[in-house]
GROMACS .gro file of N, CA and C in nm:
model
  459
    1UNK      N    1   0.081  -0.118   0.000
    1UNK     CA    2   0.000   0.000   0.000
    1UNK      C    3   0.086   0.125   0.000
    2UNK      N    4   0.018   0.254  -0.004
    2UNK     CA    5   0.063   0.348  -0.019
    2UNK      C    6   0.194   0.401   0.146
    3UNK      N    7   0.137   0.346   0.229
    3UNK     CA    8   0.238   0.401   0.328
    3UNK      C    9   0.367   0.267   0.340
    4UNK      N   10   0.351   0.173   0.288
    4UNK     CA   11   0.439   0.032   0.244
    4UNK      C   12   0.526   0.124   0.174
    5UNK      N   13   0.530   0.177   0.034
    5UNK     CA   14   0.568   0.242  -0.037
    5UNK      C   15   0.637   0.348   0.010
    6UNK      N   16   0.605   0.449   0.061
    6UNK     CA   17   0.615   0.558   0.156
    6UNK      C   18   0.764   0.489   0.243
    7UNK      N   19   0.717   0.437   0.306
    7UNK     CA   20   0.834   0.389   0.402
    7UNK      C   21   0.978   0.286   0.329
    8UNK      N   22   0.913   0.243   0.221
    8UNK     CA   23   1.062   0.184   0.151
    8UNK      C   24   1.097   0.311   0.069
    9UNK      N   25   1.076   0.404   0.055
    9UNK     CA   26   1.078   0.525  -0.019
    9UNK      C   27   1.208   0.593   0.084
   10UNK      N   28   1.168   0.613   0.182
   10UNK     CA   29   1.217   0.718   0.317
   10UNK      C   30   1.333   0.627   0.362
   11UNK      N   31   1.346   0.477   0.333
   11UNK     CA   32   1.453   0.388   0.385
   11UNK      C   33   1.575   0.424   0.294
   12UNK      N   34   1.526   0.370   0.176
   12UNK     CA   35   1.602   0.373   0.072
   12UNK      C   36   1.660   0.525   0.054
   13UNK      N   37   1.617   0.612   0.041
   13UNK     CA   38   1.653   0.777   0.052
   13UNK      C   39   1.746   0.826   0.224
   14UNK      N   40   1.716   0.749   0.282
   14UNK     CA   41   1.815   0.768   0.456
   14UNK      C   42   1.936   0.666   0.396
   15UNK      N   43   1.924   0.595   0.324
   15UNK     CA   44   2.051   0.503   0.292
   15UNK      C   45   2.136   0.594   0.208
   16UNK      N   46   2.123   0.653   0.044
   16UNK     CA   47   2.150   0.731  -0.009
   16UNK      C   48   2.210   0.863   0.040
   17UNK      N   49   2.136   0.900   0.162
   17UNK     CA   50   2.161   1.048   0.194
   17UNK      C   51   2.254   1.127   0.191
   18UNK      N   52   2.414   1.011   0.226
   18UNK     CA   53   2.518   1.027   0.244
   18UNK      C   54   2.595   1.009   0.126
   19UNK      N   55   2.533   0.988   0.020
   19UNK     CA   56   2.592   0.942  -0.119
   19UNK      C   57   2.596   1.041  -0.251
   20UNK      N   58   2.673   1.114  -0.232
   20UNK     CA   59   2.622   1.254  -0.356
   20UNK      C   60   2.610   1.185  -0.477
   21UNK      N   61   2.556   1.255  -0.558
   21UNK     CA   62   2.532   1.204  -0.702
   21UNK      C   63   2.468   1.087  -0.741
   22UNK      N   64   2.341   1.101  -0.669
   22UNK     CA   65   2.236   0.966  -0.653
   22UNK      C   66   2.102   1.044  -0.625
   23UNK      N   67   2.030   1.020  -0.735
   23UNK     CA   68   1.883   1.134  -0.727
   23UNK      C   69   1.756   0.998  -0.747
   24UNK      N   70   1.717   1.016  -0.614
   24UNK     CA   71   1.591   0.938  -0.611
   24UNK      C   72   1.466   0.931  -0.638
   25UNK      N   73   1.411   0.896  -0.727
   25UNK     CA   74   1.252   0.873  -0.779
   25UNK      C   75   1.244   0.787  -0.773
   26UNK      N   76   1.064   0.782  -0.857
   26UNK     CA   77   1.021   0.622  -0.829
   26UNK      C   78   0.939   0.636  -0.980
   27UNK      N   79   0.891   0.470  -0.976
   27UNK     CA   80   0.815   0.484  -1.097
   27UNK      C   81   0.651   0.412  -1.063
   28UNK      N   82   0.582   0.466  -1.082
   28UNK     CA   83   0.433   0.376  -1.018
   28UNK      C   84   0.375   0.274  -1.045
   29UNK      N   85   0.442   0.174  -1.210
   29UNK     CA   86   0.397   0.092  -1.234
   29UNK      C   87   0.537   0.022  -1.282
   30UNK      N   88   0.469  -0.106  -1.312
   30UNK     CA   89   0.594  -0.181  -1.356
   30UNK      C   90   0.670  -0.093  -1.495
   31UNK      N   91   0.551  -0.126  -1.624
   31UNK     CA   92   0.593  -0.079  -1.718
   31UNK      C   93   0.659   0.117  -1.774
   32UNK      N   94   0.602   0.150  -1.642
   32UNK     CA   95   0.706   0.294  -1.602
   32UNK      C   96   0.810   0.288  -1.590
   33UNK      N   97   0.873   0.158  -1.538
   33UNK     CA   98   0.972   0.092  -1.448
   33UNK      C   99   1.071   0.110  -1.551
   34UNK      N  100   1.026   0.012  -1.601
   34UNK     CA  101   1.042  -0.042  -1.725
   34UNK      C  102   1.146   0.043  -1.838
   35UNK      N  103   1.044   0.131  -1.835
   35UNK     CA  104   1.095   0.263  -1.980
   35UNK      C  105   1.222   0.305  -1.919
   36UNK      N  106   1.184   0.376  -1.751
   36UNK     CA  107   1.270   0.453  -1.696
   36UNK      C  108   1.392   0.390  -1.683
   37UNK      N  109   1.417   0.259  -1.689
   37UNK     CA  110   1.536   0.164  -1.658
   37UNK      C  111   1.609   0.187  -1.795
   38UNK      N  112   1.563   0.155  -1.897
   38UNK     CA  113   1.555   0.165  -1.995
   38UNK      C  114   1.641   0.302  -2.057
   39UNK      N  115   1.558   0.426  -1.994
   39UNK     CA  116   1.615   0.536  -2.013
   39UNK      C  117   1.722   0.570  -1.981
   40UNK      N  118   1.725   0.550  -1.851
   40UNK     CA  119   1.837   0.598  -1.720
   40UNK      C  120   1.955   0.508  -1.696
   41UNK      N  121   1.906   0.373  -1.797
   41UNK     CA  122   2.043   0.304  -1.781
   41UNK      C  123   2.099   0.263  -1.619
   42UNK      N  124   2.042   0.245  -1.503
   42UNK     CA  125   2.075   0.238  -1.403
   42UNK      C  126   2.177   0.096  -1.355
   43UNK      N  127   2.294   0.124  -1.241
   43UNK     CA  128   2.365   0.014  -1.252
   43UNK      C  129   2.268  -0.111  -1.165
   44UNK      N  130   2.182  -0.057  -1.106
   44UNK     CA  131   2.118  -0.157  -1.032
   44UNK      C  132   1.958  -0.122  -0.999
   45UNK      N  133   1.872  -0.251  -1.024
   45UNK     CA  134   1.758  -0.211  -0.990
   45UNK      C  135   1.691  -0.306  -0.929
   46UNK      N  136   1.576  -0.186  -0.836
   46UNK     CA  137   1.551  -0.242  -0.668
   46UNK      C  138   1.387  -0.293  -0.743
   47UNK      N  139   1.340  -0.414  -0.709
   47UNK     CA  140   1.207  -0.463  -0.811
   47UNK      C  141   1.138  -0.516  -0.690
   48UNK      N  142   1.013  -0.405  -0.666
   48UNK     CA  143   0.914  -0.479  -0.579
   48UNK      C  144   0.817  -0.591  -0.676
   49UNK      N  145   0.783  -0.676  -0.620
   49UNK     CA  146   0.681  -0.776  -0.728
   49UNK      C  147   0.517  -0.766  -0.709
   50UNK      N  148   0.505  -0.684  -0.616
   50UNK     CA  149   0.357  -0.661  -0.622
   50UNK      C  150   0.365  -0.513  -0.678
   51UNK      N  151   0.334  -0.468  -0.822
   51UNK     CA  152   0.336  -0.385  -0.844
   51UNK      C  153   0.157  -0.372  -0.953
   52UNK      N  154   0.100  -0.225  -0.980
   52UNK     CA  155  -0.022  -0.229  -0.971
   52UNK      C  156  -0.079  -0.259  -1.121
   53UNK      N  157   0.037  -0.246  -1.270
   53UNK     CA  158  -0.021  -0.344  -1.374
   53UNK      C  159   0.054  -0.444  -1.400
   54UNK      N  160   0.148  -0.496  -1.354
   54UNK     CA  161   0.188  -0.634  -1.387
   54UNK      C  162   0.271  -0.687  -1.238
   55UNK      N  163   0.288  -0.793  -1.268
   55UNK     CA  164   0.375  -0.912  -1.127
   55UNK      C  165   0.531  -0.832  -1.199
   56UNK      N  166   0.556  -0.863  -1.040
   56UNK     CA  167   0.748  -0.821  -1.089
   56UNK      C  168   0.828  -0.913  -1.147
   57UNK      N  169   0.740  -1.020  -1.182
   57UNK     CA  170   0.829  -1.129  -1.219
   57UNK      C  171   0.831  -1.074  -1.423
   58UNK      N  172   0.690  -1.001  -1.410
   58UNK     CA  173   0.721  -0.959  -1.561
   58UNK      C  174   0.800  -0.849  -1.599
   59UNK      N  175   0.804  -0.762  -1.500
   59UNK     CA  176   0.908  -0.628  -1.526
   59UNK      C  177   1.063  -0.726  -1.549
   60UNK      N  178   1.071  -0.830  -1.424
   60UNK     CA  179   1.235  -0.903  -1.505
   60UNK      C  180   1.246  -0.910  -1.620
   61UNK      N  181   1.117  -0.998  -1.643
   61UNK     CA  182   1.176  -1.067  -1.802
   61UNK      C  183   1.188  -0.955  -1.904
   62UNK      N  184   1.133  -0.850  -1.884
   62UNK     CA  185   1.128  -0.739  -1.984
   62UNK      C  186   1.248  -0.670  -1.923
   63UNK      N  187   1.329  -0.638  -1.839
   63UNK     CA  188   1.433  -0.576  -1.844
   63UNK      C  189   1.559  -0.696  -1.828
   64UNK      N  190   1.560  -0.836  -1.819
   64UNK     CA  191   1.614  -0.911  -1.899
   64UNK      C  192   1.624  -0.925  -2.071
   65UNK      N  193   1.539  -0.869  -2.156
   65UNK     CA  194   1.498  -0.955  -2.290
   65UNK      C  195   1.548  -0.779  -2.314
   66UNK      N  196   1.584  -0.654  -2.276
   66UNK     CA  197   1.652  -0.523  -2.307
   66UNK      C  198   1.805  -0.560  -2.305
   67UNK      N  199   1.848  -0.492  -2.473
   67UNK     CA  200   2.016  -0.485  -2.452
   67UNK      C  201   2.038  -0.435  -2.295
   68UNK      N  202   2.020  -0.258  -2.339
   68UNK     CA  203   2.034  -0.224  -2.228
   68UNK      C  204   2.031  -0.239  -2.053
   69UNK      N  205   1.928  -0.319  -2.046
   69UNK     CA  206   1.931  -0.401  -1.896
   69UNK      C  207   1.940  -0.540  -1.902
   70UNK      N  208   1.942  -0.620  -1.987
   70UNK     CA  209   1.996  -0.743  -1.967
   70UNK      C  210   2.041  -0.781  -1.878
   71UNK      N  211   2.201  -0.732  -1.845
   71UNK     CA  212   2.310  -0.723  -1.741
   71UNK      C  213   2.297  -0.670  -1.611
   72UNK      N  214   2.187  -0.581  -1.592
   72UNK     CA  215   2.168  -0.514  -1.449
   72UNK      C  216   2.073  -0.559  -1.359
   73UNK      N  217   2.167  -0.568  -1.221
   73UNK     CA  218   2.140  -0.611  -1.092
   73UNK      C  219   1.982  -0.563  -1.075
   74UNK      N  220   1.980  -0.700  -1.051
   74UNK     CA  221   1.792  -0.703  -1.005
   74UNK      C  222   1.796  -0.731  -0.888
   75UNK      N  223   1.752  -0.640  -0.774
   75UNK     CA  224   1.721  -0.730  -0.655
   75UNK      C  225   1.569  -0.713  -0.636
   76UNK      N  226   1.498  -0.829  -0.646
   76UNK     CA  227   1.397  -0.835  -0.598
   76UNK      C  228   1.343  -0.815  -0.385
   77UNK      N  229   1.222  -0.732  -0.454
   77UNK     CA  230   1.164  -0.728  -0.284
   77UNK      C  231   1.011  -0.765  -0.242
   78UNK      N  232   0.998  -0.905  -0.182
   78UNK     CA  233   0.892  -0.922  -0.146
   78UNK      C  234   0.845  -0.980  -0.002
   79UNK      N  235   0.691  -0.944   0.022
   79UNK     CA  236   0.687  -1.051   0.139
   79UNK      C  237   0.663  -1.192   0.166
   80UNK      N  238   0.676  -1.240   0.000
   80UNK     CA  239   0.696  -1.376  -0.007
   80UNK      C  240   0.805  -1.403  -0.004
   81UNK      N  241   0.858  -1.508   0.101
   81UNK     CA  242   0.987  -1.546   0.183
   81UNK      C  243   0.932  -1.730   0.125
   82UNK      N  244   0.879  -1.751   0.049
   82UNK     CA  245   0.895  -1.931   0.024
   82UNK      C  246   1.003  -1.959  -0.062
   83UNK      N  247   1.078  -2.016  -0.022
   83UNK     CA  248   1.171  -2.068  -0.123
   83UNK      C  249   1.186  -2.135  -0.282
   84UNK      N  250   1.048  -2.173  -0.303
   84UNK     CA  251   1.018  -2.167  -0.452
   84UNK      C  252   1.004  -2.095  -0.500
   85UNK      N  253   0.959  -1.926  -0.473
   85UNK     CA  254   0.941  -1.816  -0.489
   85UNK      C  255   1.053  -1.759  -0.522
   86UNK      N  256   1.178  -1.709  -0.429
   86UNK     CA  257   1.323  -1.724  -0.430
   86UNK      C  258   1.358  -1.785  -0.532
   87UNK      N  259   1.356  -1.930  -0.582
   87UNK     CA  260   1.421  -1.971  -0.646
   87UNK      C  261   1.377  -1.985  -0.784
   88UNK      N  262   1.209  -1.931  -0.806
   88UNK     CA  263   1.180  -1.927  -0.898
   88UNK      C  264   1.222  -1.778  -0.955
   89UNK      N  265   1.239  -1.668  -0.858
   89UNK     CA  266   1.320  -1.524  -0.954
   89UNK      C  267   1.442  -1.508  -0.912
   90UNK      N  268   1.526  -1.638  -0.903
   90UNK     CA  269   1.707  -1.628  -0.923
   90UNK      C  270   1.699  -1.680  -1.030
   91UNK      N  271   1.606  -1.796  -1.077
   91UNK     CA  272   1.604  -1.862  -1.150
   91UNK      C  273   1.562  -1.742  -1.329
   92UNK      N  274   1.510  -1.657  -1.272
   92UNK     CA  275   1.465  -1.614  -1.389
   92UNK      C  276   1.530  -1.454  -1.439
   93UNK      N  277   1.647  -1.471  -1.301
   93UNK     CA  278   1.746  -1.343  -1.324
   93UNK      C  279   1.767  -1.267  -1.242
   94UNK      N  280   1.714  -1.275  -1.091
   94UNK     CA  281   1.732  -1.184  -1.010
   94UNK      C  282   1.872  -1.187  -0.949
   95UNK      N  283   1.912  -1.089  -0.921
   95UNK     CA  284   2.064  -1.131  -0.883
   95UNK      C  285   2.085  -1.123  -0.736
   96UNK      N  286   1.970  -1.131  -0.651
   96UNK     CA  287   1.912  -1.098  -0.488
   96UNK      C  288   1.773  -1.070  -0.456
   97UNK      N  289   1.751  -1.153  -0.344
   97UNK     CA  290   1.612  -1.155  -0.345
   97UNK      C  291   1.594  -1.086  -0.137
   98UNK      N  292   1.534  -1.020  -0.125
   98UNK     CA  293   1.513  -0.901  -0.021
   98UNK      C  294   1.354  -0.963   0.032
   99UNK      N  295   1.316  -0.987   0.176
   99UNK     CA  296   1.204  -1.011   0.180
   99UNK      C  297   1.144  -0.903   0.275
  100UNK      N  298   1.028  -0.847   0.254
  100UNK     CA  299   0.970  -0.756   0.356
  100UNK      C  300   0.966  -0.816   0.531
  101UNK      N  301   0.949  -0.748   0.598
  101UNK     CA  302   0.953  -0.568   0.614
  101UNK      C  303   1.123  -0.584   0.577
  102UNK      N  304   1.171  -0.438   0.500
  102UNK     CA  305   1.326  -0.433   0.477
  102UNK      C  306   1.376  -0.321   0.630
  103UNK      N  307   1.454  -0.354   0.641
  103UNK     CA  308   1.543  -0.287   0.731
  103UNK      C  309   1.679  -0.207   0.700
  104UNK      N  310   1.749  -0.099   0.770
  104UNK     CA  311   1.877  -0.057   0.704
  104UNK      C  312   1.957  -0.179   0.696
  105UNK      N  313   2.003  -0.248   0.767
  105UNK     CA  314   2.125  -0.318   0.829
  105UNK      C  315   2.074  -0.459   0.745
  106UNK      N  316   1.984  -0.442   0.657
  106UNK     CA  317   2.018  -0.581   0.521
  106UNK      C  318   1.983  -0.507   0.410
  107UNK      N  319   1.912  -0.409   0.423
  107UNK     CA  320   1.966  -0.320   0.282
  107UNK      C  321   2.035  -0.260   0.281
  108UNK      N  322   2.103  -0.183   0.362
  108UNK     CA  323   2.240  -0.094   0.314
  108UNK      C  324   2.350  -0.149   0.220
  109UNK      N  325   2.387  -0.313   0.303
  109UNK     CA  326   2.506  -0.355   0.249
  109UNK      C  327   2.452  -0.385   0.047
  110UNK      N  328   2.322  -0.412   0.028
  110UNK     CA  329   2.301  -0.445  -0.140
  110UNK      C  330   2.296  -0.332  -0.187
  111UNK      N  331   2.275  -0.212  -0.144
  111UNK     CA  332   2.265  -0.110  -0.183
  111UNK      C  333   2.376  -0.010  -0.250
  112UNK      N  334   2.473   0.004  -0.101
  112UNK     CA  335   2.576   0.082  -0.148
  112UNK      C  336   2.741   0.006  -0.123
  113UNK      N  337   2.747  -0.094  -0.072
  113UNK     CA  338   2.817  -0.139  -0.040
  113UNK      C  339   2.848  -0.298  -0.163
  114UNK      N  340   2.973  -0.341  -0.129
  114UNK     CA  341   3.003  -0.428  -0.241
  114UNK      C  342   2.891  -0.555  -0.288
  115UNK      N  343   2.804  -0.573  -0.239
  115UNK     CA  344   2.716  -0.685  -0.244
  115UNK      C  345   2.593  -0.604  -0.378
  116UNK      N  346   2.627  -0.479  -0.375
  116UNK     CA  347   2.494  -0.436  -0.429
  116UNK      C  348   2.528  -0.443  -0.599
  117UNK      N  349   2.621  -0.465  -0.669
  117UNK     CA  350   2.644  -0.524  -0.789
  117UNK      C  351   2.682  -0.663  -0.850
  118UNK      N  352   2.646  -0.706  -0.972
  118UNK     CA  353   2.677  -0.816  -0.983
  118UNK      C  354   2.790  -0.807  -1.096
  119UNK      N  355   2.829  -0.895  -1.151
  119UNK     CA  356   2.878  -0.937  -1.302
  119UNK      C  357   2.848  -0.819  -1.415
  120UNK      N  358   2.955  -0.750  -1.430
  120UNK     CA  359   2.961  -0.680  -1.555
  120UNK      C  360   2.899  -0.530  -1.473
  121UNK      N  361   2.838  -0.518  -1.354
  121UNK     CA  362   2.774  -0.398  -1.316
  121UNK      C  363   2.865  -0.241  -1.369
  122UNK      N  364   3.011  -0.266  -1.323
  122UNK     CA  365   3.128  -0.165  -1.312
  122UNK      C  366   3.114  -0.035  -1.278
  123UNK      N  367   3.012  -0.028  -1.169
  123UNK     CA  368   2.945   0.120  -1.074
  123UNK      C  369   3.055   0.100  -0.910
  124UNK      N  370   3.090   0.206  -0.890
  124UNK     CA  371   3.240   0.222  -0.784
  124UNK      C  372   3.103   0.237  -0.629
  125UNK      N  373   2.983   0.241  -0.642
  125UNK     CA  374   2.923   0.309  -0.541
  125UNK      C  375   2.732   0.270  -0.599
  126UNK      N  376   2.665   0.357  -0.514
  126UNK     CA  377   2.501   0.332  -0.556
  126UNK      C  378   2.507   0.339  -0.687
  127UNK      N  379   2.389   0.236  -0.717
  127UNK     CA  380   2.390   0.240  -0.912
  127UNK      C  381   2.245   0.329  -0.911
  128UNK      N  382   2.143   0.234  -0.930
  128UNK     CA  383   2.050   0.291  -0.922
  128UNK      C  384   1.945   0.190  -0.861
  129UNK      N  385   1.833   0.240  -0.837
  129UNK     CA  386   1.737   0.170  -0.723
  129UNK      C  387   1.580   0.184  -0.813
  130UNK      N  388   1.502   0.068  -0.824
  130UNK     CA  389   1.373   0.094  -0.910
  130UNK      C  390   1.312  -0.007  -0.814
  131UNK      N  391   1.149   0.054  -0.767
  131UNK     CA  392   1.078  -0.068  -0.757
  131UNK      C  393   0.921   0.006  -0.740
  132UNK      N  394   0.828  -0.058  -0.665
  132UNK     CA  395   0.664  -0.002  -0.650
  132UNK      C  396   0.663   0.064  -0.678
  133UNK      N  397   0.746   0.232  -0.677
  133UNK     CA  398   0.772   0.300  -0.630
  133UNK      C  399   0.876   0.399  -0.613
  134UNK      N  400   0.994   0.295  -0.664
  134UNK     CA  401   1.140   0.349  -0.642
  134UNK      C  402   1.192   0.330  -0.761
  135UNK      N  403   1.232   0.442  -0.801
  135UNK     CA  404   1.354   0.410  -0.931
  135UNK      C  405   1.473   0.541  -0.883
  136UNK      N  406   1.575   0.507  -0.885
  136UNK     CA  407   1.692   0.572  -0.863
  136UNK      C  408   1.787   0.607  -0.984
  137UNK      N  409   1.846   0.682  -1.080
  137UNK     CA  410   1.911   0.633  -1.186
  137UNK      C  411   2.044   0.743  -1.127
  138UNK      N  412   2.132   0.706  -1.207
  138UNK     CA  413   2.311   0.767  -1.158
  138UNK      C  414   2.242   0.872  -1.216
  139UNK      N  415   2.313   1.016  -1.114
  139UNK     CA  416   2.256   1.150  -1.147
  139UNK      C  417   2.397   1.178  -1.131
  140UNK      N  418   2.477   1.313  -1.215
  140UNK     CA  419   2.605   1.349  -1.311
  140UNK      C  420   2.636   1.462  -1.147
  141UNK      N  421   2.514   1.531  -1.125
  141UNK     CA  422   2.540   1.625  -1.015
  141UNK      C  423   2.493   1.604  -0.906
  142UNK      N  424   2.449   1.706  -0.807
  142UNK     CA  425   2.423   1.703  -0.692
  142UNK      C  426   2.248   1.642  -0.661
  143UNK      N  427   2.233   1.565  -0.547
  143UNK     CA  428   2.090   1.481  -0.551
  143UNK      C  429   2.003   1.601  -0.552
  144UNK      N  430   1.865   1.580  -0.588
  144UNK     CA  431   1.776   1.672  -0.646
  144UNK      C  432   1.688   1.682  -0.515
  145UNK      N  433   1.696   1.776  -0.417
  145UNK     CA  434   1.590   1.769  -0.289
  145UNK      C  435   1.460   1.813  -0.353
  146UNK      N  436   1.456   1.867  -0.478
  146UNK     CA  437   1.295   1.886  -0.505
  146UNK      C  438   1.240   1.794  -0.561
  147UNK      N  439   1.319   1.651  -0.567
  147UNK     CA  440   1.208   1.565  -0.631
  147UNK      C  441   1.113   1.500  -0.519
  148UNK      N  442   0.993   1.460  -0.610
  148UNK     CA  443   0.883   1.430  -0.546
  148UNK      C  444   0.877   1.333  -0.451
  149UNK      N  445   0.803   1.303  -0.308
  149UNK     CA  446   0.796   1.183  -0.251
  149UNK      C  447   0.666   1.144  -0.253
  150UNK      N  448   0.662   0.995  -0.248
  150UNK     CA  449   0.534   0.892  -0.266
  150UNK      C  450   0.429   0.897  -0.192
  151UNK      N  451   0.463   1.034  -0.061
  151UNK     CA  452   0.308   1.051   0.013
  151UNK      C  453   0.253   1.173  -0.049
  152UNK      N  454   0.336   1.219  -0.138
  152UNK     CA  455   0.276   1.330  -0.230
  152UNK      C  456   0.174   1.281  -0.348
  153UNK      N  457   0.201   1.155  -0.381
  153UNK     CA  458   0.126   1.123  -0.488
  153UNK      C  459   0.005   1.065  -0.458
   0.00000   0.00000   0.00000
């Protein structure tokens, strides 16, 4: 829901805070997701799977089956914790799977720290962050405090 959102919004942005040149948005649907990944080229993206027109398992395969994102870190985030679940989106490309409620102290380290890229990523620091909600893409300058937050929308 909207304050679910809200609060992985405000996590993810307290993680960043300390990270110049990392401008946080979000995108509201998968296939927003999608484009914006697409656009922004991000080194890493954060994929909630309950999202409000498609399952996150379809935003993978569509930013798997992109030149452009093929290669980039998917970590999935859900509150399905079953292990067929897990192993059905490693299986289909995720490169980490995150289960709700998230906390700093198991997202920080995928985030900004060495765990948060995979194979071929070659980002020194935060790449970028996409999910319900969240899309992050590498910003050239200083983070943007006027962009919008998700209890605004």
């Amino acid at each position: 829901g909207c304050e679910d959102d809200a609060a992985k919004f405000q996590l993810i942005d307290n993680i960043l805070n300390d990270r110049p040149g990392t401008n946080l948005v979000w995108a509201d649907s998968g296939m927003k997701g999608v484009e914006m990944a697409k656009a922004h080229k991000p080194g890493l993206v954060l994929l909630d799977l309950d999202l409000p027109d498609m399952h996150g398992s379809e935003v993978l395969g569509k930013l798997r089956a992109e030149p452009d994102t093929a290669e980039t870190p998917v970590i999935v985030i859900s509150a399905d914790a079953t292990p067929s679940q897990i192993e059905h989106m490693r299986a289909a490309g995720a490169t980490d799977y995150l289960t709700k409620p998230l906390d700093e102290p198991r997202v920080r380290p995928r985030v900004v720290g060495g765990g948060c890229c995979g194979p071929g990523c070659g980002a020194a620091g935060p790449c970028g962050l996409w999910g319900s909600r969240l899309f992050s893409a590498r910003a050239s300058g200083p983070r943007d405090a006027s962009s919008p937050h998700p209890a605004a929308a």
